[in-house]
XYZ file of C-alpha atoms in Angstrom:
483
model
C 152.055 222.583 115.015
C 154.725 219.895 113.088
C 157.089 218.706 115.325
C 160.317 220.292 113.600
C 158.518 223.453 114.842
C 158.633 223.007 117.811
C 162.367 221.740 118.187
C 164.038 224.486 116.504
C 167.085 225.677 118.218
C 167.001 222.680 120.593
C 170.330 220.816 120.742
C 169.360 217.180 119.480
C 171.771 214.438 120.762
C 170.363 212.048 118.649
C 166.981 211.540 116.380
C 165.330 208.285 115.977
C 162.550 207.062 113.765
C 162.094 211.065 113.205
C 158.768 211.677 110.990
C 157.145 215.991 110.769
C 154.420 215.013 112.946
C 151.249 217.463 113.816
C 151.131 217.979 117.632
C 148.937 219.198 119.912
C 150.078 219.970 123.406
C 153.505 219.359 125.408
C 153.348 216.892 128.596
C 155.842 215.868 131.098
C 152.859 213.916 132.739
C 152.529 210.208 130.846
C 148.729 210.434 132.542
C 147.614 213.377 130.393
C 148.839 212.199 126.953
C 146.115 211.665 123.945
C 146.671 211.541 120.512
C 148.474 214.218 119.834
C 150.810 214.827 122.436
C 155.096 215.309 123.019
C 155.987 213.615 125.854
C 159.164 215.023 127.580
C 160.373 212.699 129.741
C 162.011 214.967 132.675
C 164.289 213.320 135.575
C 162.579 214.548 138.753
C 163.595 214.631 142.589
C 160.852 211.724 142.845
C 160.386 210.236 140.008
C 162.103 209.758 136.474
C 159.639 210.391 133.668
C 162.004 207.987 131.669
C 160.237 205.357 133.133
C 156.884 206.138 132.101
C 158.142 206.971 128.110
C 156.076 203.804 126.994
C 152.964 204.586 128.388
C 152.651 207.699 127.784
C 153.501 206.357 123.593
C 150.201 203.443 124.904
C 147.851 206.006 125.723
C 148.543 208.184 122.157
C 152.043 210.010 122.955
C 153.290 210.983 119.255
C 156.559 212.066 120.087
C 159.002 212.290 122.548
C 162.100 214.148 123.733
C 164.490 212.426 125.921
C 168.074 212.220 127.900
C 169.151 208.361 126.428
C 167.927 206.023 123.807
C 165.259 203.883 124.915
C 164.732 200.837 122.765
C 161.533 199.460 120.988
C 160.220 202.875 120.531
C 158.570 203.197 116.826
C 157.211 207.296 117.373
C 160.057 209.984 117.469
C 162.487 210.135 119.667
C 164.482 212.739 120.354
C 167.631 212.821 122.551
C 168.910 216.240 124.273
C 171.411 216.168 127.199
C 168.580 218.060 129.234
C 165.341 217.827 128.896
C 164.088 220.473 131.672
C 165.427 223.093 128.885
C 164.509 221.364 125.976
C 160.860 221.679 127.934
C 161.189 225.225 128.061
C 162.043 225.795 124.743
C 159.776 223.115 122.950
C 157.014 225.264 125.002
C 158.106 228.475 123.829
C 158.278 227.728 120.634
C 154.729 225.848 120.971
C 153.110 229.020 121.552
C 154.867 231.600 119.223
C 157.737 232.710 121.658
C 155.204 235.228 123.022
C 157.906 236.594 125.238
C 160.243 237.635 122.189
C 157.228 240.049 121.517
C 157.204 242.163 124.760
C 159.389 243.513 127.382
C 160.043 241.036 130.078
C 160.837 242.280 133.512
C 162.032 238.834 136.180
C 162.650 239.900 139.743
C 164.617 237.656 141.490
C 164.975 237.441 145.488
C 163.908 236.191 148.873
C 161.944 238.653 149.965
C 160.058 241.591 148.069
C 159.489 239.746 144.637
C 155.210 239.727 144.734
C 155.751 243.396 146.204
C 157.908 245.064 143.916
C 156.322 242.974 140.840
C 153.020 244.525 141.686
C 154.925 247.722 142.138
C 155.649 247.581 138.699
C 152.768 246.737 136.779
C 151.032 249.026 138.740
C 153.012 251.609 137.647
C 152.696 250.439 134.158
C 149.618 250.547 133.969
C 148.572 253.648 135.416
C 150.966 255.400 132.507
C 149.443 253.248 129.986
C 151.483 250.715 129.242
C 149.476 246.975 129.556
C 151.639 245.193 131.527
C 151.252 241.655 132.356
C 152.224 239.986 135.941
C 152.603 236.393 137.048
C 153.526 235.920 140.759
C 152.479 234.406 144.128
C 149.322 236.375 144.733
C 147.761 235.963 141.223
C 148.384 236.460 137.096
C 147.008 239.186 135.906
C 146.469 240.636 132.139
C 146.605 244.080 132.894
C 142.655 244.000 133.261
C 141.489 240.461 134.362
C 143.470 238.443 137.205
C 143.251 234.550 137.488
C 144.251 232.459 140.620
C 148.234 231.528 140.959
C 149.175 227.898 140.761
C 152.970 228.434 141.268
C 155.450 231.621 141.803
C 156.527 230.602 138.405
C 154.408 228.320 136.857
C 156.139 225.623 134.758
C 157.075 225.920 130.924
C 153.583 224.955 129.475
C 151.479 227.275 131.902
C 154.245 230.059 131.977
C 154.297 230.173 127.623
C 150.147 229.840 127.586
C 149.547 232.686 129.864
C 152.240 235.013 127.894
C 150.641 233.953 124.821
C 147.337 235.251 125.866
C 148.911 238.343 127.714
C 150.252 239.176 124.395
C 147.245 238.504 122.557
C 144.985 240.818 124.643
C 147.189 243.923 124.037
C 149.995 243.935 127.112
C 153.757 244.671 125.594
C 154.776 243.851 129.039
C 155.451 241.613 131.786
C 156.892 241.135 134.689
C 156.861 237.907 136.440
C 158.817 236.698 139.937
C 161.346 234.247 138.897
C 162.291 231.974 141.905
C 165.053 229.861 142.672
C 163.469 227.316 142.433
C 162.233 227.947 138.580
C 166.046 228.685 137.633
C 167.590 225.593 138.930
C 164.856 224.371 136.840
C 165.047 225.712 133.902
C 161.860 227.217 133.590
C 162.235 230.447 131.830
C 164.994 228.456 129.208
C 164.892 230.404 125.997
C 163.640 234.203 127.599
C 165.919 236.607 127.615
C 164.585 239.089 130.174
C 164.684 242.777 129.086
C 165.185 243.635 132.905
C 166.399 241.489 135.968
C 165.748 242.957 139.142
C 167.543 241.730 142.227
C 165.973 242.617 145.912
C 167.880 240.329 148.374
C 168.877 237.128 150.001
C 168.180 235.039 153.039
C 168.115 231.986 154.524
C 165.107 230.174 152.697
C 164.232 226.780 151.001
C 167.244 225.267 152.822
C 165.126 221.865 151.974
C 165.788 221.818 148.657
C 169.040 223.749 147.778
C 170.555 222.439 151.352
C 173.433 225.118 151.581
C 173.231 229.445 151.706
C 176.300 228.976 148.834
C 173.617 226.650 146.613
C 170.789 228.616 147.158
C 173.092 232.378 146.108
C 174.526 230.450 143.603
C 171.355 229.734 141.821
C 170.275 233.204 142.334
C 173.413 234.507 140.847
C 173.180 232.414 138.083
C 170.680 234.035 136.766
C 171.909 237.183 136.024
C 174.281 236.717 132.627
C 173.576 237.980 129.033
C 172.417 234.453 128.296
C 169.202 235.744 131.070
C 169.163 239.031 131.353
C 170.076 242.116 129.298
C 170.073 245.253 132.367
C 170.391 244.954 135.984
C 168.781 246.459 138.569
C 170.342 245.568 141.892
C 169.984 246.121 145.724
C 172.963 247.776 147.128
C 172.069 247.186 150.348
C 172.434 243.451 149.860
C 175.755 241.515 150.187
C 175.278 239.892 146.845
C 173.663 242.671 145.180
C 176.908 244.612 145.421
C 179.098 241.431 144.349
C 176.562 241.419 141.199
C 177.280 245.294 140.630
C 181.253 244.656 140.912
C 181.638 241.808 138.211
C 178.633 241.537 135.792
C 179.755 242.711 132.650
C 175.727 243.636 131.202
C 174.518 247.355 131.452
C 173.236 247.551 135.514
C 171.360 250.687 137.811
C 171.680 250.040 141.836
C 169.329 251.349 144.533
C 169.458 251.032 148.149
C 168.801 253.206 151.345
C 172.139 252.661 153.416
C 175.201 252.087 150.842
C 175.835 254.325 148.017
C 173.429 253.731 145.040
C 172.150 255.053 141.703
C 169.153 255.650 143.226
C 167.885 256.493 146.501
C 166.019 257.881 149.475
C 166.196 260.690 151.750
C 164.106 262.173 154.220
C 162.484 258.867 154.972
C 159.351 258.990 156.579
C 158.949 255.044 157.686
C 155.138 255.407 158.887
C 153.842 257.288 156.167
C 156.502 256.327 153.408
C 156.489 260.119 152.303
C 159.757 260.437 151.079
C 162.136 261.713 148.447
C 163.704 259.771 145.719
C 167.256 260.930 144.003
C 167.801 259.061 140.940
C 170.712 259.625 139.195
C 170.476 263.642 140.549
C 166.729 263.542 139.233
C 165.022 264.465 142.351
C 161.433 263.923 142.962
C 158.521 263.624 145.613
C 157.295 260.282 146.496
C 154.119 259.434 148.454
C 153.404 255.395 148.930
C 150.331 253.800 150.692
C 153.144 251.335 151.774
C 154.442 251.087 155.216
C 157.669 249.918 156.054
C 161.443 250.356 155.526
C 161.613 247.340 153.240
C 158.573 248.882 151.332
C 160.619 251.639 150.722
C 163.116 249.402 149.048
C 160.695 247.784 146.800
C 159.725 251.397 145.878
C 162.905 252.228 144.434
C 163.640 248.932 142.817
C 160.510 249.602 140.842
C 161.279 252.815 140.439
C 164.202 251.813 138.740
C 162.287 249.806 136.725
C 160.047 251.701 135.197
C 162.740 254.460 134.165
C 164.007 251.854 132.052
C 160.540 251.667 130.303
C 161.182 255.368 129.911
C 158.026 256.551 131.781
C 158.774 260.249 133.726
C 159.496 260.809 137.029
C 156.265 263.270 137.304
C 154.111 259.982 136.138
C 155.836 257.075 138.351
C 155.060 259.495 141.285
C 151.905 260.278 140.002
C 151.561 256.612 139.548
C 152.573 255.080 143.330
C 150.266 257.781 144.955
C 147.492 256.032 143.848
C 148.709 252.236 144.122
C 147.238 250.548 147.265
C 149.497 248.088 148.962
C 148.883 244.671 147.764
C 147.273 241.842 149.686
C 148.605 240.516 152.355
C 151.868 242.394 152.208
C 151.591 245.340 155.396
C 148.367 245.639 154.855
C 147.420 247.811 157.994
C 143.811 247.884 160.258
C 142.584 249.517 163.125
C 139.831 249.246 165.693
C 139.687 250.453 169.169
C 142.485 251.848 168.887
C 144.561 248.618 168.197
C 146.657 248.461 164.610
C 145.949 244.864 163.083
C 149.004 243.940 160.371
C 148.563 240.682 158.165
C 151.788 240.385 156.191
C 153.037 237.491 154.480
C 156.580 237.349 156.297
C 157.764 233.951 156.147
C 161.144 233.730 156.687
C 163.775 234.720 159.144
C 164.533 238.488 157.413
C 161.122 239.108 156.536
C 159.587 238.801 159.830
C 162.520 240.892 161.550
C 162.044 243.575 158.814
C 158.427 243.448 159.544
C 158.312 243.815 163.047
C 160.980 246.544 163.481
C 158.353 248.402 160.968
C 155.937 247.644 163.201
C 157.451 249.099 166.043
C 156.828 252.371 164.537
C 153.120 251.913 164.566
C 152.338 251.766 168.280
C 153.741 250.945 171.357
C 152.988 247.244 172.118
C 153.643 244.291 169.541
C 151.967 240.785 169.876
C 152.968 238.747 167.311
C 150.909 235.560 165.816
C 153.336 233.148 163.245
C 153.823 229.916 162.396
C 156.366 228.207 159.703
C 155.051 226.099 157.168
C 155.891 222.073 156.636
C 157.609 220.077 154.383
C 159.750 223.330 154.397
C 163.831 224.546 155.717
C 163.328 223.286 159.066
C 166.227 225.412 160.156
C 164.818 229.006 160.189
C 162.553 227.661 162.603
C 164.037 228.443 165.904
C 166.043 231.686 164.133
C 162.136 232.681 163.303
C 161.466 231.918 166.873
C 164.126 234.171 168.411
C 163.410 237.214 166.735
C 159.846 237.118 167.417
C 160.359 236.806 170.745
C 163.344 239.636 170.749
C 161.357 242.084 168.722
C 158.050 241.449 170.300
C 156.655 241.926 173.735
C 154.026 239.114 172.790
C 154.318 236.091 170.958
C 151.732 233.786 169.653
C 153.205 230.572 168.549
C 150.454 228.782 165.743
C 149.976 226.824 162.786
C 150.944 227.986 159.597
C 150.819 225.240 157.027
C 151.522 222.046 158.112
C 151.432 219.708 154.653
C 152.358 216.255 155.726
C 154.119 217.307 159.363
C 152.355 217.427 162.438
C 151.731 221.316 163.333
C 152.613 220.402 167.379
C 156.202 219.515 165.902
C 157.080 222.658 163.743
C 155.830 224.360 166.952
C 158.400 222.781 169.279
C 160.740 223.159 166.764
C 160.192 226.955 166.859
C 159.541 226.821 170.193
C 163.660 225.960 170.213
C 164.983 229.554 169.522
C 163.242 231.036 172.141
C 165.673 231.618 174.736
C 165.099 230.804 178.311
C 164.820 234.481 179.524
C 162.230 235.421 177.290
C 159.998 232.403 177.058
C 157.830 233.959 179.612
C 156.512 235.965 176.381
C 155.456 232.972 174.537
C 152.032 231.267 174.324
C 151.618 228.568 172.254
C 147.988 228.337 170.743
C 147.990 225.352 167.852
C 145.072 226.156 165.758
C 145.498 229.511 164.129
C 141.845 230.594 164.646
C 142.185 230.353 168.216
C 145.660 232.169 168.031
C 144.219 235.012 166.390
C 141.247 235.290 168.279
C 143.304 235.031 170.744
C 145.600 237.868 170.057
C 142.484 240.402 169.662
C 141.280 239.945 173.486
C 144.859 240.522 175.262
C 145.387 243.762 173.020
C 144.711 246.600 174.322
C 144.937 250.513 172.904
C 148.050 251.366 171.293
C 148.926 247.413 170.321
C 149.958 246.119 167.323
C 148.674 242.917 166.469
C 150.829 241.267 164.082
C 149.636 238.330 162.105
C 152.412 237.060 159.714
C 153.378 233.989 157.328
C 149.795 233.886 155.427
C 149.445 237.121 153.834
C 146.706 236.765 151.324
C 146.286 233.170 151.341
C 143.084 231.731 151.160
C 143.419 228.087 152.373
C 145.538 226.013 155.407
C 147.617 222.951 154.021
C 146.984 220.184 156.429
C 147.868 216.651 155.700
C 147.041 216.540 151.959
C 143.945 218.700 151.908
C 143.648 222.295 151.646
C 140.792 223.668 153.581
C 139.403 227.159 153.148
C 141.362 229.915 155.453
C 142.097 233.953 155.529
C 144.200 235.584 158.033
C 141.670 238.649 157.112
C 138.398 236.760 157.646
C 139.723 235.467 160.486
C 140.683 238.472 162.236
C 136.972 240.446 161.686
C 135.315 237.382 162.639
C 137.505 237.438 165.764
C 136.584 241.438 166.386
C 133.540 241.137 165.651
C 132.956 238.406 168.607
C 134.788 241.277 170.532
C 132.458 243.780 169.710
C 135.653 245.783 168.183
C 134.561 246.648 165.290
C 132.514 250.229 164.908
């Protein structure tokens, strides 16, 4: 594609030694460049790229786009105040703007993205529209699914996969849109058909530092220059500041404040329940367990009323939807109820285990927090396990580049004195697990949270193959549990 291609309707600063080059791909990384390639040099947390600009051009870089002048250069340069959005676009435009071609759902939140985004294309799907997803568990096509590299991947990867979504037939997609990718700039040039907003907590305190930062960037997100409709949690703080002042079309749902659309005669356990939207009532019946899941129901229920599929066929449609991987997904044996859920944070494991207490009449819960991660919902994640639970199972989760023993202590912190008689702290998840399955007894819950359907442990640099799922039959079946 010629370079002016690809910068249309970025905001050049300043053009030097321009020429209508052919290029071939878009790098931020000066190690990947060949012959053909735009480097966009991208001021990191770590690194600048700024200061690689001249070898990338050494090793075949064609072109590049970046935030001053640098000197000497005799390929293209292009100047933009910020090249994180000039990435975006330069990508979208790269690959045909394959977004501008299909409806875009984003659903933005701490907890419930991967849940109500497979909520969605599920329901999609089953009424025949192909509906694309990208999210933590995996991106999918509406047929095929391929492993997930990021929540969101990054401009290049993000643009490629809706490019080929489009290409095999799906006029939809819905993707979970992090904080993370907005502060970044990720999604620069989409304007999402449909914004959904599930909720807030305390989360990636590492990187945004502050609850304000981290809302902020969450908010910020939903303006016409993002998002066209709204569909917001009234049950959330913020989701009901959203309703109040944004000025684009919006729909609310919720279970306890007053919403568009809601639930009544909530059956938690079985999530057999019926759904009042907008004085449209109708039956709903969810292999989903949990309050929260119940949430996520509506939200997508929302959603797909905006696509303009029926009532009849979105209930029709969730009937048949299993619950996703690693999100509730419930087992028994011996009369013990084994939950792996991917609860990671402070809400999400309360949430999690007050649905749990529905399910028997013991809980003993096994979690861990992952490194390089907010260290502060540590101890919070450590009191309410030990509050909720009448067992807890301190382990690993994944560690990165700390030592597990120190996250440990760390949530080890929260527990207060008069219930640390609950606690047992068992380092290597394995042996937590296994663990777990000899102390319960019929009528337990075993809980096993924080991994969900994540196949690997993150240990000093190297990611070694792990389930949570494995891990538990293996355990039963040394038990002799299993039938």
């Amino acid at each position: 594609m010629r370079l002016s291609k690809i910068i249309e309707n970025i905001d050049l600063q300043g053009v030097y030694c321009y020429d209508n080059i052919e290029v071939g791909n878009i790098t931020i990384d000066s190690r990947e460049t060949d012959g053909k390639s735009l480097y966009v040099a991208i001021s990191g947390t770590v690194t600048d790229g700024h200061r690689f600009i001249k070898d990338a051009i050494d090793k075949g870089a064609v072109a590049v786009i970046c935030e001053r002048h640098i000197e000497g250069i005799k390929v293209p340069q292009l100047v933009v105040s910020d090249t994180r959005k000039a990435l975006a676009l330069a990508c979208g435009n790269f690959f045909g703007n394959p977004a501008a071609g299909m409806t875009t759902i984003a659903v933005v939140g701490t907890n419930g993205k991967t849940t109500t985004s497979y909520l969605i294309a599920g329901i999609a799907g089953a009424c025949g529209v192909r509906c694309g997803l990208i999210g933590t568990m995996y991106y999918s096509d509406g047929e095929d699914t391929y492993p997930a590299s990021l929540t969101t991947p990054d401009p290049w990867q993000l643009n490629k996969l809706m490019r080929d979504m489009y290409d095999k037939g799906c006029r939809a997609v819905v993707m979970e849109v992090s904080a993370h990718a907005i502060y970044l700039k990720k999604t620069a040039g989409i304007i999402f058909d449909i914004g959904v907003f599930t909720n807030i907590s305390q989360d990636h305190l590492d990187f945004f530092k502050d609850m304000d930062t981290y809302a902020g960037v969450k908010e910020s997100f939903f303006t016409s220059r993002q998002c066209r409709y709204a569909v917001l949690n009234s049950d959330d703080e913020l989701g009901v500041k959203l309703n109040n002042e944004l000025e684009i079309d919006k729909v609310t749902y919720g279970l306890s404040n007053p919403a568009d659309i809601f639930a009544i005669e909530y059956n938690s356990l079985f999530n057999d329940y019926i759904v009042n939207d907008k004085d449209d009532i109708f039956e709903v019946k969810s292999n989903l367990y949990g309050k929260f899941n119940v949430s996520n129901t509506l939200a997508a229920i929302a959603v797909a009323g905006r696509l303009g599929i029926s009532r009849k066929a979105i209930s029709r449609a969730l009937m048949g939807l299993p619950a996703p991987d690693g999100r509730f997904n419930v087992y028994e044996s011996c009369g013990v109820k084994y939950v792996i859920d991917f609860a990671h944070t402070p809400d999400g494991l309360r949430n999690l285990l007050i649905s749990c207490k529905e399910l028997g009449d013991r809980i003993i819960a096994v979690f861990g927090c992952g490194g390089d991660r907010d260290k502060g919902k540590r101890p919070l994640m450590g009191a309410i396990a030990a509050e909720l639970s009448d067992k807890v199972i301190i382990t690993s989760d994944n560690p990165r580049s700390e030592r597990r023993e120190d996250i440990i202590a760390q949530i080890v912190q929260g527990v207060p004195d008069a219930l640390g008689g609950k606690v047992a702290v068992i380092a290597d998840r394995r042996e937590a697990i296994e663990y777990a399955c000899n102390t319960a007894v019929e009528g337990d819950i075993v809980v096993i949270a924080g991994k969900g359907s994540e196949n690997y442990i993150d240990e000093g640099g190297v990611k070694s193959p792990y389930s949570d799922y494995e891990q538990l039959l293996e355990s039963l079946s040394k038990n002799e549990h299993i039938r």
